[in-house]
XYZ file of C-alpha atoms in Angstrom:
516
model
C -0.599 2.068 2.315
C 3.132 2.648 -0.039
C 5.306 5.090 1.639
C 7.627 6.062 -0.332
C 10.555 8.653 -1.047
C 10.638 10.576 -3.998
C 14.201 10.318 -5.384
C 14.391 7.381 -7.963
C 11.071 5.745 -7.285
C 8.943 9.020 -7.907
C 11.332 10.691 -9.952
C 14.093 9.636 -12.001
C 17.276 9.701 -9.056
C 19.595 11.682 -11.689
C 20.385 14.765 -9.832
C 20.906 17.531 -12.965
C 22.062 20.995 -12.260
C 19.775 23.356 -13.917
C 21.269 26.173 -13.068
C 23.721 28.474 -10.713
C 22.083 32.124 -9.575
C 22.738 34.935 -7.118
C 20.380 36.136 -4.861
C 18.996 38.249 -7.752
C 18.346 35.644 -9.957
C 21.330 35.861 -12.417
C 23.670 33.266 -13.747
C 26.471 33.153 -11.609
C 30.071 31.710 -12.574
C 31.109 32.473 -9.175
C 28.667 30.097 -7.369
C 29.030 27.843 -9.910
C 32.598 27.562 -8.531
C 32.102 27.495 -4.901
C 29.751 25.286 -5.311
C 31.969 22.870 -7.751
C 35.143 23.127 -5.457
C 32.420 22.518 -2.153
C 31.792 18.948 -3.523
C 34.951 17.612 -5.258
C 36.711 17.643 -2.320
C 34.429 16.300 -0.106
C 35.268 12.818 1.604
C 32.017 11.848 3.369
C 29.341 9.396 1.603
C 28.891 10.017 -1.925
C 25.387 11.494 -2.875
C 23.791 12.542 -6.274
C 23.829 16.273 -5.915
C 27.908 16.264 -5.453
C 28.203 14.066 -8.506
C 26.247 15.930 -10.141
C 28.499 19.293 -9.481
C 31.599 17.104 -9.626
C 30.291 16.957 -13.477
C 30.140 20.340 -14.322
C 33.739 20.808 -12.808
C 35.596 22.122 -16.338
C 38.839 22.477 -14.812
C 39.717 19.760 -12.756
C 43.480 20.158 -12.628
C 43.696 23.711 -11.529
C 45.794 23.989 -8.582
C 43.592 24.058 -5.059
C 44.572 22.941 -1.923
C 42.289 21.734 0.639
C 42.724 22.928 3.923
C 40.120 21.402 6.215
C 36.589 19.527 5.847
C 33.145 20.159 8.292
C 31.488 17.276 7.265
C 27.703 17.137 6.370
C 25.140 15.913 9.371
C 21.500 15.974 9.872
C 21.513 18.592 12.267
C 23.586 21.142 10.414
C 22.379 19.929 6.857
C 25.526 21.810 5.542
C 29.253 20.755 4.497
C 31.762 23.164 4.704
C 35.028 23.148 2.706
C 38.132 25.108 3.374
C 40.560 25.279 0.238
C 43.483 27.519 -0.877
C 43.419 28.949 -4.397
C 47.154 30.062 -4.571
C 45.376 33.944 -4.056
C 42.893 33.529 -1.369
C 41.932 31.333 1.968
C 38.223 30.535 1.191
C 35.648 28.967 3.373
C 32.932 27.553 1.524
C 29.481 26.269 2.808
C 26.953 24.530 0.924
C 23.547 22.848 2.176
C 20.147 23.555 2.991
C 18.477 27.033 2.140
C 17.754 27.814 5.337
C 20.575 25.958 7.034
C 22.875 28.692 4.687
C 20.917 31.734 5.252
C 21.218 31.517 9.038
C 24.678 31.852 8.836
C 25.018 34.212 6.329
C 25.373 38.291 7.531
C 26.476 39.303 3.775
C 25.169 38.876 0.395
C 26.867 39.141 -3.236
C 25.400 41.341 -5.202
C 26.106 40.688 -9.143
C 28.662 42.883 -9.666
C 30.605 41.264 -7.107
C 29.938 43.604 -4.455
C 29.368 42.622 -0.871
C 26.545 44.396 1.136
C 24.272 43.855 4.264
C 22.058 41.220 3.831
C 19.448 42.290 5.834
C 17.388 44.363 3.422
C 17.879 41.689 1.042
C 16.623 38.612 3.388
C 12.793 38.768 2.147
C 13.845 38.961 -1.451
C 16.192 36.110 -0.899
C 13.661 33.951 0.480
C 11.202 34.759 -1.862
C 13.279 33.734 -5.163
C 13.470 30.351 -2.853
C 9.827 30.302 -2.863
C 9.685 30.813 -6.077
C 12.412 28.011 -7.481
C 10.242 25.605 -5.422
C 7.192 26.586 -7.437
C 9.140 26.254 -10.255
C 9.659 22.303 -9.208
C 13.400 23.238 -7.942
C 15.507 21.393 -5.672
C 17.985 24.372 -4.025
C 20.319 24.314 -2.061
C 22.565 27.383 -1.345
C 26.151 28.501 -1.062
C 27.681 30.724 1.585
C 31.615 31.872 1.415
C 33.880 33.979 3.062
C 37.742 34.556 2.836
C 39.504 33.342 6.333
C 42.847 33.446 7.684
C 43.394 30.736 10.799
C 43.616 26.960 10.477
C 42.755 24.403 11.211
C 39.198 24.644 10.302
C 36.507 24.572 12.851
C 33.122 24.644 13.076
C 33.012 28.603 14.823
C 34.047 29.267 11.486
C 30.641 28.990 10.216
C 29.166 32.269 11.274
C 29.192 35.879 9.338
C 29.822 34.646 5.823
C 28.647 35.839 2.539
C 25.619 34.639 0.450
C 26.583 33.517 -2.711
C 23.744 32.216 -4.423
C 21.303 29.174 -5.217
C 22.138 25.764 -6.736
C 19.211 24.691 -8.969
C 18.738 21.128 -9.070
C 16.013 19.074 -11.284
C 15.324 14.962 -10.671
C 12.455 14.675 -13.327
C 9.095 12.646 -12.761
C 9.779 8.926 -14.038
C 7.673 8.533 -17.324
C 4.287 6.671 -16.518
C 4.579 7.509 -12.885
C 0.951 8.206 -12.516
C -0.126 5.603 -14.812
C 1.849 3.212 -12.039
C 0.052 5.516 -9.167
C -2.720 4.715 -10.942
C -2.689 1.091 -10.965
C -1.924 0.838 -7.464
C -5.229 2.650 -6.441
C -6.959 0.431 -8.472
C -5.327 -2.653 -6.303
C -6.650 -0.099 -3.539
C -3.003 0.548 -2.696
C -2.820 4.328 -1.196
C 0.556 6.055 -2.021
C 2.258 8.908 0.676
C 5.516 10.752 -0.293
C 7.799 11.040 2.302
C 10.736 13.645 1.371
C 13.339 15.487 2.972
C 12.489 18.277 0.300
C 11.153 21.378 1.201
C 7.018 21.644 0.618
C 7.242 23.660 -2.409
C 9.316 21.421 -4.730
C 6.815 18.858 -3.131
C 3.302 20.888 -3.672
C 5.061 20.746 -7.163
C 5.707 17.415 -7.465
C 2.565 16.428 -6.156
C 0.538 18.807 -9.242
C 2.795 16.873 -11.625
C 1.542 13.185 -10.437
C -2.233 14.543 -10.781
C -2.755 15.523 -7.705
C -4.579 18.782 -7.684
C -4.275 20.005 -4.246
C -2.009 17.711 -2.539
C -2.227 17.925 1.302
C 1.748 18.500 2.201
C 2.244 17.987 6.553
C 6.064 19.462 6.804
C 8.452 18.246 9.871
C 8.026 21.085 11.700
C 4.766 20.682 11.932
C 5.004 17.037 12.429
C 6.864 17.884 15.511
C 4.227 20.252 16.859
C 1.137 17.711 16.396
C 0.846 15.160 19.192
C 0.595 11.352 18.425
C -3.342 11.325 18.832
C -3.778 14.378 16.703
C -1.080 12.760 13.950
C -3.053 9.434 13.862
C -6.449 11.133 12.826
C -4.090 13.913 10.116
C -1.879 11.614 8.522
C -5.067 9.805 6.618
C -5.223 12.901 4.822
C -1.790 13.966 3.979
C -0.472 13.404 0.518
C 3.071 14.615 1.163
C 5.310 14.588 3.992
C 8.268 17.355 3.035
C 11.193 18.641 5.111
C 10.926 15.568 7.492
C 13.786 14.582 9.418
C 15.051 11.193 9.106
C 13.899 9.910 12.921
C 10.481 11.269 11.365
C 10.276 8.796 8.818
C 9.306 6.078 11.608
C 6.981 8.633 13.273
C 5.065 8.376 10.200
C 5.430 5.004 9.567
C 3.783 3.835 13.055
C 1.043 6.388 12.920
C -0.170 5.010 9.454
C -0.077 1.634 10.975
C -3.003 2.546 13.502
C -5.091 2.381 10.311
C -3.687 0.703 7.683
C -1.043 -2.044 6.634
C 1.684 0.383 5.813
C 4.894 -0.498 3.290
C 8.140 1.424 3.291
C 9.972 2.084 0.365
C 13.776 3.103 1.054
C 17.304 2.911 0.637
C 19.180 4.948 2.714
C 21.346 4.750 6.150
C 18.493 6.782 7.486
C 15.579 4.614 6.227
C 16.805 1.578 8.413
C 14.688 2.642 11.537
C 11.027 3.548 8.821
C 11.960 0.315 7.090
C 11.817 -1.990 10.639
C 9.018 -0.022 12.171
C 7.027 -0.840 8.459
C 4.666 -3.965 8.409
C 6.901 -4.456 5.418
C 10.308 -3.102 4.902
C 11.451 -2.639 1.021
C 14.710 -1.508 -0.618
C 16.075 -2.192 -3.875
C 19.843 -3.703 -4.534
C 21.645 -0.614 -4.537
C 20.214 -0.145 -0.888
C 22.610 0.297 1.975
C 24.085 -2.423 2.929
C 22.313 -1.882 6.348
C 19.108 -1.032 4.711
C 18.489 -4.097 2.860
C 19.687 -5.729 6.028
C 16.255 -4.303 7.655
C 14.334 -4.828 4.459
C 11.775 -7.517 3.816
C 11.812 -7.572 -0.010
C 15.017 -6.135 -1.812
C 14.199 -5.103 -5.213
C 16.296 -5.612 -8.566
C 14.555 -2.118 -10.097
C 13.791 1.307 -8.169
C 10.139 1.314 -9.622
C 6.944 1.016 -8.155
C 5.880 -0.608 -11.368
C 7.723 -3.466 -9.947
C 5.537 -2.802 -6.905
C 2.553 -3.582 -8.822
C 3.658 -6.919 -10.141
C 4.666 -8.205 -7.280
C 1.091 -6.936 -5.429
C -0.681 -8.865 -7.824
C 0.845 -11.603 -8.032
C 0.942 -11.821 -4.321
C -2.489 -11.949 -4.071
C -3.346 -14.318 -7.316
C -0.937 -16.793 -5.601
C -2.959 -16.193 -2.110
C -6.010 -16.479 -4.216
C -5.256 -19.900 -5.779
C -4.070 -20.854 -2.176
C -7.228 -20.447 -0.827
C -8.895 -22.452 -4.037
C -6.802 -25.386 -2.664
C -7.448 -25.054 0.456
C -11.368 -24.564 0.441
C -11.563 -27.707 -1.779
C -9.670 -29.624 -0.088
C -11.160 -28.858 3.166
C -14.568 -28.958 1.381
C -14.477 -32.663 -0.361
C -12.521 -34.295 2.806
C -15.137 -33.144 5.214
C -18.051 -33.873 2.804
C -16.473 -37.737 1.473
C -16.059 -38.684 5.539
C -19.413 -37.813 6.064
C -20.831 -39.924 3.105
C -18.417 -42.356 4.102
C -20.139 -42.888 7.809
C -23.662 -42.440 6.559
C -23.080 -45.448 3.640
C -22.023 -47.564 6.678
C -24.617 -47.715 8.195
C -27.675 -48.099 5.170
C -24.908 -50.095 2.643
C -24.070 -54.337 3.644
C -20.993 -53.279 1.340
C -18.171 -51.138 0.896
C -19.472 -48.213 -0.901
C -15.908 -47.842 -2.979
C -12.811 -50.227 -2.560
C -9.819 -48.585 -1.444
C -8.015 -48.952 -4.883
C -10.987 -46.697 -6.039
C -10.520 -44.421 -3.443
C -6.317 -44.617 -4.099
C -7.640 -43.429 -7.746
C -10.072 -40.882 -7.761
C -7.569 -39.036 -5.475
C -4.750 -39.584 -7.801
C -7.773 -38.400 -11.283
C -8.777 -35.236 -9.181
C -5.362 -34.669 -7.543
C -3.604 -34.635 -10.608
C -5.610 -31.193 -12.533
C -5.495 -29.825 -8.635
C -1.181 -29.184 -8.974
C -2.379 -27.088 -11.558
C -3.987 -24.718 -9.442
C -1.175 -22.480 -8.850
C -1.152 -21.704 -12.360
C -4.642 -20.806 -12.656
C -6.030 -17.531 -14.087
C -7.773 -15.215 -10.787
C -10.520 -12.853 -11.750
C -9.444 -8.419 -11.259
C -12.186 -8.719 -8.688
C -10.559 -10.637 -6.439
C -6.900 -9.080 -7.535
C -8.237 -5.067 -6.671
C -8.439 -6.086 -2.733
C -6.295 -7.988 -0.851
C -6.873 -11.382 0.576
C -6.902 -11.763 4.458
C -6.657 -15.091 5.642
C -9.710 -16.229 8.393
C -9.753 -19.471 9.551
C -13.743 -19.059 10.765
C -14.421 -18.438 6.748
C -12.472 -21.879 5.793
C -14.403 -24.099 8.582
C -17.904 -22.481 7.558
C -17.080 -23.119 3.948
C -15.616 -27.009 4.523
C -19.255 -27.295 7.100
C -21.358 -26.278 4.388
C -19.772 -27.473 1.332
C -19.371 -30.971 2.806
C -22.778 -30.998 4.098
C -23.653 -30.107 0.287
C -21.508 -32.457 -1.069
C -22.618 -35.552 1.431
C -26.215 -34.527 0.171
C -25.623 -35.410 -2.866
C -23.562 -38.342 -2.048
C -26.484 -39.697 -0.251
C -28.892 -38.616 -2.851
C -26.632 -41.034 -5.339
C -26.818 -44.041 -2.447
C -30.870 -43.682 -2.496
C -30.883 -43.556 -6.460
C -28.445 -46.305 -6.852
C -30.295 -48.496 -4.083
C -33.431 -47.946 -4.397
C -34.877 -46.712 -7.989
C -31.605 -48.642 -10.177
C -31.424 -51.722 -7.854
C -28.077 -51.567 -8.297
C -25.154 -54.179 -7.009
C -22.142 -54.171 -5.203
C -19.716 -53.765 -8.166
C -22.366 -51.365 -10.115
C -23.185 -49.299 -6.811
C -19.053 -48.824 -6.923
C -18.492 -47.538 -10.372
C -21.524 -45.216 -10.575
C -20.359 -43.685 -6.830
C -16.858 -43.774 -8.151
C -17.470 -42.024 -11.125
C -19.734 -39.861 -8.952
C -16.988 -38.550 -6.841
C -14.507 -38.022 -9.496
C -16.575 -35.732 -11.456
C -17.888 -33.923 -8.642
C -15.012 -33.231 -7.428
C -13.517 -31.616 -11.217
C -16.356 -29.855 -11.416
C -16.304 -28.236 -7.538
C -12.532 -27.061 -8.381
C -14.395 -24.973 -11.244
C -17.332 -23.604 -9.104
C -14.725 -22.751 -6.166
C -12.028 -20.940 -8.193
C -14.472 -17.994 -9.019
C -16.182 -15.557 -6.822
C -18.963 -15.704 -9.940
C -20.620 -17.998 -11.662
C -18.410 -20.311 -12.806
C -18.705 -19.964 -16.679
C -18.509 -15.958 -16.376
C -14.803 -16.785 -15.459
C -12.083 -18.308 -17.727
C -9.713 -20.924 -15.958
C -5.926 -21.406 -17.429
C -5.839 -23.648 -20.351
C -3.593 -26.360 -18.378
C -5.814 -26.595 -15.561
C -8.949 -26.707 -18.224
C -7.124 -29.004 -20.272
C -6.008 -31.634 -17.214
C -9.638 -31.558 -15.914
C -11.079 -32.130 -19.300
C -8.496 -35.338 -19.733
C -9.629 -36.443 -15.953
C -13.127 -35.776 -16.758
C -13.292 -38.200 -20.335
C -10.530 -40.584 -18.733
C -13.125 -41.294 -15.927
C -16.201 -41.894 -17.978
C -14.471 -43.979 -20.297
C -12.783 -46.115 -17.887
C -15.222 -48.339 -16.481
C -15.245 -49.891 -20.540
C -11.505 -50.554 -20.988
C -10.103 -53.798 -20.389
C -8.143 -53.627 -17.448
C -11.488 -51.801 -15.530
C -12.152 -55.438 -13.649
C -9.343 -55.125 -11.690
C -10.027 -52.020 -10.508
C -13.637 -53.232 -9.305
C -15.001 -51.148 -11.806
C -17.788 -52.247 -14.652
C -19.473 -51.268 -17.836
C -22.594 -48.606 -16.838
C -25.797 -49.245 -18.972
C -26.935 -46.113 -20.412
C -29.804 -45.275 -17.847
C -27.057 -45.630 -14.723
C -24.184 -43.284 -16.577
C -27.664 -41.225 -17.389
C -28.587 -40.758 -13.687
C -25.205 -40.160 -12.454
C -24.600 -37.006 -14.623
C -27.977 -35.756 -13.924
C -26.932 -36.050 -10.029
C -23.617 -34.190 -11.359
C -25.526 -31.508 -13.470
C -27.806 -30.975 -10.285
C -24.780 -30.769 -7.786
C -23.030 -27.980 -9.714
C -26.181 -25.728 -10.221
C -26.653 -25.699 -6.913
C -23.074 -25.612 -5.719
C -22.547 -22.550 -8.138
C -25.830 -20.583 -6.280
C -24.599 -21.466 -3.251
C -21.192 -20.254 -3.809
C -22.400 -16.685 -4.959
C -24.524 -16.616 -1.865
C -21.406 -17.677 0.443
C -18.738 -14.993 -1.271
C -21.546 -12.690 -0.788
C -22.030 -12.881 2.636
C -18.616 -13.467 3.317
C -17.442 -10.529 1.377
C -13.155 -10.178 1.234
C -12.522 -14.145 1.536
């Protein structure tokens, strides 16, 4: 499970300001100003919405005097600005709707007259309403004229409601072509935003989602821990959380799934360490790509779903090396001990040995490389080390079968010698173990599934290398000599029998142990 804000991974993190209204849904110059003189001369952290006023500010060297600073916190979600025009004292507020309204006892009307708000409250918040339909970000602006300073925070009480600050951040192009992709790596996605629910009902209808299932924090805060572990499956959007929320979340989620965080913010830090993976991208927070796992170079989820899939294809080829390793060691030791005790000979000289590791080890560096089927990439891998030692019991016990079978064919039907026996068991184990690292490397059968041309091409070269071998020159000093026809014969029918069956009893093994 991806948890993720909205802001620059969802959408495209350029704050625009659509628009400046009054309470009765007019263009407003007057807000427009408030609003403009609220942000340029704030000094707290800089955020996209200021910038994004800071912008539209046509008259930057107009004479205004600052006369005190609220700064903006969690709890208050406003920022209050006291500045001096050369006519007036004006206090100006700007922050959340609702963190606005409850401060506000007057409201401008569009002619610039100031009335009661109360008969105008429900109207108010039902243009809100409305904006976040529309798929607006607001925030509102709240004024009044004042006399004493310094400024303090009493000073936020009775003021004047000027209007609404429309804000847009639009849906990244092929957003839910990337939301897309990660279901199909069964990846779930949940939205965590401090947004109010209706820009994120909104947001939700514009990613596809019909009737997205939006938990806000209030009700977050009301639902106890049990209750929120069963609910949160079914959310699709968490809006108006608090930051300490984020980790709330985060930890339920974890009670069912393996959760990922996706932010970048001073208040991510505590989400991104509770996360079984933290992620931020490189214009993080400092202290938020401290906490990270992975720091990304792009805010995009399509990023996400590279690295997810190539995660797993380099698990997947992991495992390749691992089962056939595990599978061949375990399977030549036990032909090893059982031709001691039948053979009055070595069954292969150690310079043999020394080089069939070196012909099969040689393609096997190319693993890493190799192509993984989508079956294999759609789920993730889990590691279990009961799977590996039932695989290396059972492949080896396959293997040594086969191994043995080759002893009792060489002995007793070919009559073979010392030096003979060698070379047809050498050449054997070489090409059994090429052909195993093509069975293995597929959950199908192995010639519904194309390998990468290197690896292909290296096995091939091992393959003809080891035939041919035994017929150089320089073969006697390996202990290795010319095959007649007949023994080459019966060792690749051994070879064709040994991958028929080790491909059948591969798809019988993935089967049962579905998810390896």
């Amino acid at each position: 499970m991806l948890c993720s804000d909205k802001t620059g991974t969802i959408t495209e993190g350029t704050i625009i300001v659509d628009g400046t209204v009054d309470f009765e849904g007019n263009n407003c110059e007057f807000t427009k100003k408030l609003a403009i003189w609220n942000a340029s001369f704030e000094t707290g952290y800089s955020n996209p919405i200021d910038e994004a006023l800071k912008i539209l500010n046509t008259n930057p060297n107009e004479k205004i005097i600052k006369t005190g600073e609220i700064p903006f916190d969690f709890l208050r979600k406003r920022l209050s600005i006291g500045i001096d025009n050369g006519t007036d004292k004006i206090f100006i507020s700007k922050g959340a709707f609702d963190q606005i309204l409850e401060i506000c006892t007057y409201v401008r009307c569009s002619n610039g007259e100031i009335k009661k708000i109360t008969p105008f409250t429900q109207n108010i918040k039902d243009r809100y309403t409305q904006f976040g339909f529309d798929g607006y970000r607001v925030i509102a602006v709240g004024y009044k004229n004042y006399i004493d300073d310094p400024i303090q925070k009493s000073e936020e009480s009775e003021m004047i409601f000027a209007g609404y600050v429309l804000l847009k951040d639009p849906v990244k192009v092929g957003i839910t072509e990337t939301i897309g992709q990660l279901r199909k790596l069964n990846v779930g996605l949940k939205i965590i935003t401090g947004d109010n629910k209706n820009v994120a009902k909104s947001i939700g209808m514009q990613l596809g989602i019909d009737h997205p299932v939006i938990m806000t924090g209030k009700e977050l805060f009301n639902t106890s821990s049990e209750a929120l572990r069963l609910k949160v499956k079914s959310i699709d959007i968490f809006a108006e959380v608090e930051p300490h929320q984020k980790e709330i979340i985060i930890q339920a989620l974890r009670k069912s799934f393996t959760v990922a965080y996706m932010g970048d913010g001073i208040n991510d830090v505590s989400a991104l360490n509770a996360a079984d993976v933290g992620i931020c991208v490189d214009n993080s927070a400092d202290v938020a790509k401290e906490a990270a796992d992975f720091v990304l170079m792009q805010k995009d989820l399509s990023v996400l779903v590279e690295g997810i899939r190539e995660g797993r294809k380099t698990f997947a080829n992991t495992l390749k090396y691992i089962y056939i390793s595990t599978g061949s060691t375990f399977g030549n030791m036990f032909s090893v001990a059982t031709a001691s005790l039948i053979l009055p000979f070595l069954p292969m000289l150690p310079k043999q040995i020394l080089l069939t590791n070196f012909i099969s080890d040689f393609p096997y560096m190319m693993i890493a490389s190799d192509n993984v089927d989508e079956e294999q990439l759609s789920k993730p891998g889990k590691w279990n080390q009961k799977i590996i030692n039932r695989y290396m019991i059972i492949f080896g016990i396959h293997s040594s079968f086969f191994d043995v079978l080759t002893f009792v064919v060489l002995l007793y039907i070919l009559k073979a010698k010392e030096s003979t026996f060698q070379t047809s068991w050498f050449i054997e184990s070489v090409l059994t173990e090429l052909c195993i690292l093509f069975i293995i490397r597929t959950h199908k059968s192995f010639f519904k599934s194309q390998p990468s041309t290197i690896l292909f091409i290296l096995s091939m070269i091992g393959l003809l290398f080891t035939i041919v071998l035994p017929y150089l020159s320089f073969a006697q000093k390996l202990g290795l000599v010319p095959l007649s026809i007949i023994q080459l014969s019966s060792m690749i029918s051994i070879i064709v029998a040994y991958i028929i069956t080790a491909d059948i009893l591969k798809i019988w093994f993935f089967k049962k142990y579905k998810g390896v």
